[in-house]
Short mmCIF file of N, CA and C and ligand atoms in Angstrom, two decimals:
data_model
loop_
_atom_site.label_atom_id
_atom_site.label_comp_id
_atom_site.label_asym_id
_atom_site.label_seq_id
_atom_site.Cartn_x
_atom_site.Cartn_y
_atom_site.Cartn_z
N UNK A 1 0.85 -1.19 0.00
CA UNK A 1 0.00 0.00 0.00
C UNK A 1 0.89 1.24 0.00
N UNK A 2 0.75 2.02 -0.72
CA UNK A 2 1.20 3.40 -0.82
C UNK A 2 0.41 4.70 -0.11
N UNK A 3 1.05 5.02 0.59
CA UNK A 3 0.41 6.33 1.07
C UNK A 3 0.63 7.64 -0.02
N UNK A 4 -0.10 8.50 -0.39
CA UNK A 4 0.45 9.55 -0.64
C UNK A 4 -0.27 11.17 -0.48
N UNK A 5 0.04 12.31 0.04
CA UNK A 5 -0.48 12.98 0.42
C UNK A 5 -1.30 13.81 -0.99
N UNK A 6 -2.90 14.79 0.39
CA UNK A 6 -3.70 15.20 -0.98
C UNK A 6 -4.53 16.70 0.18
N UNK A 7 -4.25 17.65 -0.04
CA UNK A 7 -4.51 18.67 0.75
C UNK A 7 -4.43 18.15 1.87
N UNK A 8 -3.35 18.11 2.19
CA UNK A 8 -3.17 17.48 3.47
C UNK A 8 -3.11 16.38 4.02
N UNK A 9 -4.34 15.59 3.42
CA UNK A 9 -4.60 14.15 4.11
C UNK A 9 -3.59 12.96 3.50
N UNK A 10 -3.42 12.40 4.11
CA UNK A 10 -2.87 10.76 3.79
C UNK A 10 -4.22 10.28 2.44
N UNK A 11 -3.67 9.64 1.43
CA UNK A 11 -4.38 8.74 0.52
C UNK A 11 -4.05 7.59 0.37
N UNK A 12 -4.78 6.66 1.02
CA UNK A 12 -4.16 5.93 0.30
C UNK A 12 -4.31 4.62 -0.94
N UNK A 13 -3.49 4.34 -1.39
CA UNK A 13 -3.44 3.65 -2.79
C UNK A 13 -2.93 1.99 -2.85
N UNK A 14 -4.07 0.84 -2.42
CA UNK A 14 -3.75 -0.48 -2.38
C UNK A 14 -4.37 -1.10 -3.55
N UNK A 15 -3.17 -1.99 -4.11
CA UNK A 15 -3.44 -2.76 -4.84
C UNK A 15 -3.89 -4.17 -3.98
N UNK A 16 -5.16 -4.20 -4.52
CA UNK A 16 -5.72 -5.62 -3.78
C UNK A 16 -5.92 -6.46 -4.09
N UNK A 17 -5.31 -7.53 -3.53
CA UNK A 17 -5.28 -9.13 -3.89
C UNK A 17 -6.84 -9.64 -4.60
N UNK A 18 -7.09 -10.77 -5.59
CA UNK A 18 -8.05 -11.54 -5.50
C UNK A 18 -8.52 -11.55 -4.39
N UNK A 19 -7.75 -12.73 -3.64
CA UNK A 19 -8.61 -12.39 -2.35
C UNK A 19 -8.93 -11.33 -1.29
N UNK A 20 -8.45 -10.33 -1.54
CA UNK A 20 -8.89 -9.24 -0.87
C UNK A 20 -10.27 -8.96 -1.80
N UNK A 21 -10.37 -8.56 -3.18
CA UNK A 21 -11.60 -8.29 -3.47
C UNK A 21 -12.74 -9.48 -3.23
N UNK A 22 -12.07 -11.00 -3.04
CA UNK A 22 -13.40 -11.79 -2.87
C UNK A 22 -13.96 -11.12 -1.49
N UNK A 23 -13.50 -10.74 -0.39
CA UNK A 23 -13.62 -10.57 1.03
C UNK A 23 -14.92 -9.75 0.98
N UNK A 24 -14.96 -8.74 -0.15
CA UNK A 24 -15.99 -7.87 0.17
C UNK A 24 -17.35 -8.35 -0.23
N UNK A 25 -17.48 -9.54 -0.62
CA UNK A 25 -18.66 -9.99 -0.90
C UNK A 25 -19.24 -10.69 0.25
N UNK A 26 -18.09 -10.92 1.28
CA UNK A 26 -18.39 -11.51 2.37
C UNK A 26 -18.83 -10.54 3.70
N UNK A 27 -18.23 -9.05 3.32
CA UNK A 27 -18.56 -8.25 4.13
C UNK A 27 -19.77 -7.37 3.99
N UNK A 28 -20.76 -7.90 2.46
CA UNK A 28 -21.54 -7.06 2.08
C UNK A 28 -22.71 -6.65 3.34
N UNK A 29 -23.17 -8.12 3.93
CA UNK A 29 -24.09 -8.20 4.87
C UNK A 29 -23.95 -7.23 6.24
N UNK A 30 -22.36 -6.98 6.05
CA UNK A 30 -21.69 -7.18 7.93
C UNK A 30 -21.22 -5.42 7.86
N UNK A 31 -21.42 -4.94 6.79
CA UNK A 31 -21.28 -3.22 7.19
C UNK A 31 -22.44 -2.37 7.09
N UNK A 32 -21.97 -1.02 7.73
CA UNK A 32 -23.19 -0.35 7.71
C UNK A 32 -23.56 0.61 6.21
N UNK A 33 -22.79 0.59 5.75
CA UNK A 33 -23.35 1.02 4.36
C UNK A 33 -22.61 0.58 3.35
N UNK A 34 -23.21 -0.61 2.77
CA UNK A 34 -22.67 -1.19 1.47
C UNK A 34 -22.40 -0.78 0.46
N UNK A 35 -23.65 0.05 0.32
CA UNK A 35 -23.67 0.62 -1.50
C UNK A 35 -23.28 2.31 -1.23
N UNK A 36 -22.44 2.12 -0.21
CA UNK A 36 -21.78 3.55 -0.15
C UNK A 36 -22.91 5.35 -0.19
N UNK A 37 -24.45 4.48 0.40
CA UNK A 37 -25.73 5.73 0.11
C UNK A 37 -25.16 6.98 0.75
N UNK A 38 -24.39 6.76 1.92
CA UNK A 38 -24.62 8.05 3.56
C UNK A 38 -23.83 8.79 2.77
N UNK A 39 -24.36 10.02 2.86
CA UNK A 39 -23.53 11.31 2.24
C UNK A 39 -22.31 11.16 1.16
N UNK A 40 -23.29 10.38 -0.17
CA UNK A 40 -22.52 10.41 -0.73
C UNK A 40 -21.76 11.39 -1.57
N UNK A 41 -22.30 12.64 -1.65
CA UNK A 41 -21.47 13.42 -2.26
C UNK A 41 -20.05 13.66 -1.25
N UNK A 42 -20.13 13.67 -0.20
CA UNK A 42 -18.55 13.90 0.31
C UNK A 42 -17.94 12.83 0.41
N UNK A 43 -18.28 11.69 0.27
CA UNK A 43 -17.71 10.23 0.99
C UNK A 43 -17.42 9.22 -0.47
N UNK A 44 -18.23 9.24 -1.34
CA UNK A 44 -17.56 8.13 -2.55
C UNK A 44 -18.53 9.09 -3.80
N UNK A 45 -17.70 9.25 -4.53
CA UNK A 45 -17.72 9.57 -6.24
C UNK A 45 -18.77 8.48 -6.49
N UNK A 46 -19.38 9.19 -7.64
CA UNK A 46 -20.79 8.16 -7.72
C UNK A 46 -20.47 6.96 -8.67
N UNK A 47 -19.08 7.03 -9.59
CA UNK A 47 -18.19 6.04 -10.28
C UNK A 47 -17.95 5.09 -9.25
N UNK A 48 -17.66 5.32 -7.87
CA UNK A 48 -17.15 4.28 -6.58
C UNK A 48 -18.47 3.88 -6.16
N UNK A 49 -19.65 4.49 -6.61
CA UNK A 49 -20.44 3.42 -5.62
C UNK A 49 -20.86 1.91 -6.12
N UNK A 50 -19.74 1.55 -5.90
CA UNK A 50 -20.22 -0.36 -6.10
C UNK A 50 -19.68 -0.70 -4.83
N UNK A 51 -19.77 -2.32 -4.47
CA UNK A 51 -19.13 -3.31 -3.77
C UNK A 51 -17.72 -3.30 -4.08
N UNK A 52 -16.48 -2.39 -5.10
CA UNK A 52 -15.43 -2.50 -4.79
C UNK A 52 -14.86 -1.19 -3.83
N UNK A 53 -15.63 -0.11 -4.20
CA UNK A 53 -15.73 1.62 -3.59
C UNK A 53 -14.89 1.96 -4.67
N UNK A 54 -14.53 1.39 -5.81
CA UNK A 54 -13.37 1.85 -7.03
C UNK A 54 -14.10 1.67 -8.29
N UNK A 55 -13.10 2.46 -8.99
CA UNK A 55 -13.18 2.50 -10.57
C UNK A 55 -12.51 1.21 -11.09
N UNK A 56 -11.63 0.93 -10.84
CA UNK A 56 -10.60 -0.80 -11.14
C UNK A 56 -10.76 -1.63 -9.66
N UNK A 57 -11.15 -2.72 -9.72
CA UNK A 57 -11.96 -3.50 -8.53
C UNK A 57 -10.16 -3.77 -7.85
N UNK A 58 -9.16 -4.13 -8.42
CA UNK A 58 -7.94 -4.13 -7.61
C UNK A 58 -7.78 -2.95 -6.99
N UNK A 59 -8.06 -1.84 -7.84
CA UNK A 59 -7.15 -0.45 -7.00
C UNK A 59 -8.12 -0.01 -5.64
N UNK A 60 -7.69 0.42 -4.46
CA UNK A 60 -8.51 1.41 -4.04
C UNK A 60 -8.00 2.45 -3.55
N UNK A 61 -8.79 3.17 -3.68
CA UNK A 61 -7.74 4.64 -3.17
C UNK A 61 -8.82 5.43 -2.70
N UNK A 62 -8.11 5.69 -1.03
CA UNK A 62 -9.57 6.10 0.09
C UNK A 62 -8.61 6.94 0.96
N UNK A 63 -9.09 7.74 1.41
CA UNK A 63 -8.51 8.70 2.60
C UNK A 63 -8.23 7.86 3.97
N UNK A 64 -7.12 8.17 4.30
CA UNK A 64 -6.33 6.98 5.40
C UNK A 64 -7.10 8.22 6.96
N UNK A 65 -8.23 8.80 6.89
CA UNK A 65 -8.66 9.15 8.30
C UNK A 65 -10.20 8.55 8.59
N UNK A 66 -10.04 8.26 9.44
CA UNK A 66 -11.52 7.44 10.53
C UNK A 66 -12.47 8.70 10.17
N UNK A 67 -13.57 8.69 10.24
CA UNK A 67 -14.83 9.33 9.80
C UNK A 67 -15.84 9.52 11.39
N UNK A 68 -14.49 8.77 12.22
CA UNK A 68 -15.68 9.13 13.42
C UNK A 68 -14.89 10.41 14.29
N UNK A 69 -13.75 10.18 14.63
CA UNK A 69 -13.14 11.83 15.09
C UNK A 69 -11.52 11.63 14.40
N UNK A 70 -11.56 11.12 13.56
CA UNK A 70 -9.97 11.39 12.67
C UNK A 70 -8.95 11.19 13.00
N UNK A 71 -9.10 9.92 13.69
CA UNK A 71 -7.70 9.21 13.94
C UNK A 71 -7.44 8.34 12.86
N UNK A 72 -6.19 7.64 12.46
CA UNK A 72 -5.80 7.14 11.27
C UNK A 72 -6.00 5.58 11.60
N UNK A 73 -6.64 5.00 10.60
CA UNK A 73 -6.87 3.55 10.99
C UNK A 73 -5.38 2.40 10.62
N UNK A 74 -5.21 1.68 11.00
CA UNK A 74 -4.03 0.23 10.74
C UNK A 74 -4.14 -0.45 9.76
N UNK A 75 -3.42 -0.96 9.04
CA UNK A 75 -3.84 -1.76 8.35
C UNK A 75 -3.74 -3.12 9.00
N UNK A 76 -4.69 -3.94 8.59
CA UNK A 76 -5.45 -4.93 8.95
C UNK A 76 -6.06 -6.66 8.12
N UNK A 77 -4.42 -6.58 6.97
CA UNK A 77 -4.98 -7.49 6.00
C UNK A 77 -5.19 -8.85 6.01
N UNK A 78 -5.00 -9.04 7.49
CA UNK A 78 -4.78 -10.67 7.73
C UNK A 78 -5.68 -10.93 8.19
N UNK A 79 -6.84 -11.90 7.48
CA UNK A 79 -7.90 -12.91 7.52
C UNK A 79 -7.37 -13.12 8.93
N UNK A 80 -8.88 -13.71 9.76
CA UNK A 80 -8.44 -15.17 11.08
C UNK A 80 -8.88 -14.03 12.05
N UNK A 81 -8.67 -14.57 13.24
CA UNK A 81 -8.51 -14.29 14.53
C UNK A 81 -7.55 -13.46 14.63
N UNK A 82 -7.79 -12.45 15.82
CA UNK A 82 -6.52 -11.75 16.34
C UNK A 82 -6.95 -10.60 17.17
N UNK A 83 -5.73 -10.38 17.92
CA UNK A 83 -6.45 -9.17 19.10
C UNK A 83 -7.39 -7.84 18.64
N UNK A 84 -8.38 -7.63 19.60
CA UNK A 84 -9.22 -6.67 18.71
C UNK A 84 -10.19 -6.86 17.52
N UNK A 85 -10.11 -7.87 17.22
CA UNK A 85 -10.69 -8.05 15.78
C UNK A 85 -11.44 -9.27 16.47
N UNK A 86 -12.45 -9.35 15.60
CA UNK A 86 -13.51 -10.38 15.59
C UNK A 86 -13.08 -12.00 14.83
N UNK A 87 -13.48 -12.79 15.47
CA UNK A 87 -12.68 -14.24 14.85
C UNK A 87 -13.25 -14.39 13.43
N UNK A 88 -14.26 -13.69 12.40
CA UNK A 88 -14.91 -13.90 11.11
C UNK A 88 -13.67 -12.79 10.82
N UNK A 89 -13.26 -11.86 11.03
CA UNK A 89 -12.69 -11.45 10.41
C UNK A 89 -11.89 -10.99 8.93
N UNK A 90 -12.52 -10.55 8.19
CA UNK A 90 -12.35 -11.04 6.18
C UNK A 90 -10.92 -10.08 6.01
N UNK A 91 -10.03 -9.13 7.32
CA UNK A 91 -9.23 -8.28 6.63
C UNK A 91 -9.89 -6.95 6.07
N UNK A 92 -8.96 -5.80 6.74
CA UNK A 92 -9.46 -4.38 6.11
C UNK A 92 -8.29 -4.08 7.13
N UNK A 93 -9.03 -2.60 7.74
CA UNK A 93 -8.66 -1.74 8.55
C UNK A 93 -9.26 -1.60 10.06
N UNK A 94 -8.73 -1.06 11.00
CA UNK A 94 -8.73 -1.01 12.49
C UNK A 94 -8.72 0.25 12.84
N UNK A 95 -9.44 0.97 12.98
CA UNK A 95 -9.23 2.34 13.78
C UNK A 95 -8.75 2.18 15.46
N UNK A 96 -7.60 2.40 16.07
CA UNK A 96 -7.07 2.34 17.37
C UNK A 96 -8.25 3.17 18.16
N UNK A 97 -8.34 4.19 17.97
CA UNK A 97 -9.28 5.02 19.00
C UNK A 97 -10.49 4.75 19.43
N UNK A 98 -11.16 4.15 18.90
CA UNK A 98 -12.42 3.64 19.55
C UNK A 98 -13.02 2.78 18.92
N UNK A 99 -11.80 1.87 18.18
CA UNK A 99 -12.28 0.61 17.54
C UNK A 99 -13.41 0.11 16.05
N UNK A 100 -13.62 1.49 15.80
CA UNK A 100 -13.92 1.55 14.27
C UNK A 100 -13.36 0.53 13.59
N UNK A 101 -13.97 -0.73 12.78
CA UNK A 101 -13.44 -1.66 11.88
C UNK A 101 -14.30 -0.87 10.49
N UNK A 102 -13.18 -1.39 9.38
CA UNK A 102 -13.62 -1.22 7.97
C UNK A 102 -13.14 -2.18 6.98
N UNK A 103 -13.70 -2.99 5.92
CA UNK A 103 -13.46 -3.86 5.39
C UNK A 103 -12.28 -3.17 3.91
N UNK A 104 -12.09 -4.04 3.31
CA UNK A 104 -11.10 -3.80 2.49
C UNK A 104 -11.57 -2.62 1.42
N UNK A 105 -12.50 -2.50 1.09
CA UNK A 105 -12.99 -1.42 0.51
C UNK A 105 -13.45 -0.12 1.34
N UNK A 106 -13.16 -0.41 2.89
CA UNK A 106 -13.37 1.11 3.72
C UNK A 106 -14.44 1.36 3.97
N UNK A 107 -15.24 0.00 4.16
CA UNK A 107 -16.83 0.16 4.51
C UNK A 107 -16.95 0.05 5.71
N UNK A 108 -17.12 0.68 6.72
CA UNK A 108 -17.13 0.86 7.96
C UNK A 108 -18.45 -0.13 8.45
N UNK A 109 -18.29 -1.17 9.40
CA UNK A 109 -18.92 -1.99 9.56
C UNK A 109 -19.95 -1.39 10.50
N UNK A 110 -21.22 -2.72 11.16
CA UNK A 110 -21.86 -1.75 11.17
C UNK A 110 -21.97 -1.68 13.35
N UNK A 111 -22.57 -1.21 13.63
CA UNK A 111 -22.74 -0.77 15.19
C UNK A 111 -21.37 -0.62 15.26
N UNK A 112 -20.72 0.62 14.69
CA UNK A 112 -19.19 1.03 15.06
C UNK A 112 -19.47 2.86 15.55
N UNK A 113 -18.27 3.45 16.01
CA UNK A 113 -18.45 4.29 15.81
C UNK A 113 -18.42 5.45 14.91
N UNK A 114 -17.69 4.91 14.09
CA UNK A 114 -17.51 5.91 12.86
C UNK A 114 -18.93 6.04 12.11
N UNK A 115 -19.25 6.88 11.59
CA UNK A 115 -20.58 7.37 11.26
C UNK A 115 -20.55 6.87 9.61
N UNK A 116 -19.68 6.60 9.24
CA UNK A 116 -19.76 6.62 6.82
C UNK A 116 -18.42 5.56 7.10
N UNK A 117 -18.19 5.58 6.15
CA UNK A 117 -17.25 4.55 5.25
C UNK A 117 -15.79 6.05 4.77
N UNK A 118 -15.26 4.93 5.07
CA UNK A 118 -13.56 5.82 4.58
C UNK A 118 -14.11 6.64 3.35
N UNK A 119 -13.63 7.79 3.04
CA UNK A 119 -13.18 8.94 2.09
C UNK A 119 -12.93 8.12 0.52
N UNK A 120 -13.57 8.20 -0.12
CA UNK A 120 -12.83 8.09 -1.23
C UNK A 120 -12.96 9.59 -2.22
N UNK A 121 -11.52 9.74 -2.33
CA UNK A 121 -11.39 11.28 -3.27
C UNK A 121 -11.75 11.30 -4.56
N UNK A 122 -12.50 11.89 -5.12
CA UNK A 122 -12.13 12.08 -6.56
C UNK A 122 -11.10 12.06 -7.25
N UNK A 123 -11.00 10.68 -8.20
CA UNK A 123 -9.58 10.35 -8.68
C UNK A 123 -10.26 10.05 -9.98
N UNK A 124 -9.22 9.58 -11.07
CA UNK A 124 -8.95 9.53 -12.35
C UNK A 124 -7.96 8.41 -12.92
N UNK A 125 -7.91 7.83 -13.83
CA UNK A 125 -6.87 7.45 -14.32
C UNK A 125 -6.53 7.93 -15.78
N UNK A 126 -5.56 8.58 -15.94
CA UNK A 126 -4.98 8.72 -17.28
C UNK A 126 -3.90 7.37 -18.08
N UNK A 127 -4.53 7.02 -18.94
CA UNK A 127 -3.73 6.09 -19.75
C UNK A 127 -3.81 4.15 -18.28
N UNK A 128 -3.20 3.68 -18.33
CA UNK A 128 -3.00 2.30 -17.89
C UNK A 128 -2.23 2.49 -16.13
N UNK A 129 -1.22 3.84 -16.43
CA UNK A 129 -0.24 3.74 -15.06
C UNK A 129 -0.22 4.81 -14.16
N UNK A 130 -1.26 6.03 -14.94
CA UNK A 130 -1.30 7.44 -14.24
C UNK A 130 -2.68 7.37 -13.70
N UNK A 131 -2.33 7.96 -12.30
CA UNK A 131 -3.29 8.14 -11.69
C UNK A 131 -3.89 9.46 -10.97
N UNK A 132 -4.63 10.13 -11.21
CA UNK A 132 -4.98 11.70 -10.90
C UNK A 132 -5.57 11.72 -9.40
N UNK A 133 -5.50 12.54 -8.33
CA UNK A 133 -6.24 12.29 -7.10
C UNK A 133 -6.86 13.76 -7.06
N UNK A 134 -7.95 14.56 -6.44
CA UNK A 134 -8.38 15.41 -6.27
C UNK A 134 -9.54 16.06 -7.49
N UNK A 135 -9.48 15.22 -8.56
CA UNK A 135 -9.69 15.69 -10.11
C UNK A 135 -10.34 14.34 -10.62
N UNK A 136 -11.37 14.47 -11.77
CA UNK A 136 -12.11 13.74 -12.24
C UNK A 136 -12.61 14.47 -13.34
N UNK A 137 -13.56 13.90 -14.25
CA UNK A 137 -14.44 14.02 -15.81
C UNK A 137 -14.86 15.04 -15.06
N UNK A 138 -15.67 15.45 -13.68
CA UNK A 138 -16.28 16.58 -13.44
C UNK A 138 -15.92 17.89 -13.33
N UNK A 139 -14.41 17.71 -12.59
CA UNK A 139 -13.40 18.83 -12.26
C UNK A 139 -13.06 18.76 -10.99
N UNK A 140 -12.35 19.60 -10.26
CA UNK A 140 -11.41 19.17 -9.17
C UNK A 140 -12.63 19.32 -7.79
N UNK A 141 -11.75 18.50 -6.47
CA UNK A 141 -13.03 18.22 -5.73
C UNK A 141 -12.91 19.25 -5.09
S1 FES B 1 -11.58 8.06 15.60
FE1 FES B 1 -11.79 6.12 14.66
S2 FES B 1 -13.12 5.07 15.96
FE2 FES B 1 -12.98 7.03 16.87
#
């Protein structure tokens, strides 16, 4: 995963395994907003609202801050059991501060405290390897 900064914030940019994208079909039931509805104009580009939160189902690229008071969540890609985490566990992210979980696409599960699903910015791809963040077909966010 690549971090890279965007007015400020951390972005960040994971290429995700097969099995990371099978996971989210498993998490469809188990978050609080699947199809990305809650405020979606600030929270996912209406291109992201599927079951991957992306334009290319490998890429995702989501703002690395918690949505409940903006602490930065962990990454969290290991399936199974483990401290903090629930033994179904499919892999995502961990918010430390008050235990916010989010699945690999940044869908904030559900009776958590974070209120939406991770940030996804208005992004772009130019050509196969460029990737635009802040900017889209509409214009900048
Ligand atoms: S800031 Fe993430 S759970 Fe509170």
């Amino acid at each position: 995963m690549r971090t890279v900064e965007w007015r400020g914030k951390p972005v960040w940019i994971l290429k995700r395994t097969p099995e990371m994208v099978a996971s989210l079909k498993k998490t469809e039931g188990k978050v609080a907003d699947a199809d990305s509805k809650r405020n979606p104009d600030e929270y996912t580009p209406e291109y992201c609202r599927n079951q991957n939160r992306s334009i290319k189902p490998e890429i995702l690229v989501a703002v690395g801050i918690c949505t409940h008071l903006g602490c930065s969540p962990s990454s969290k890609f290991t399936p199974g059991p483990q401290p903090s985490l629930p033994d179904d566990w499919e892999g995502g992210f961990l918010c430390p501060c008050h235990g916010s979980t989010f699945d690999m696409a940044g869908r904030v599960y559900k009776n958590k405290p974070a209120p939406d699903n991770l940030q996804v910015p208005r992004h772009m791809y130019l050509g196969d390897t460029k990737l635009v963040i802040g900017k889209d077909e509409k214009g900048e966010a």
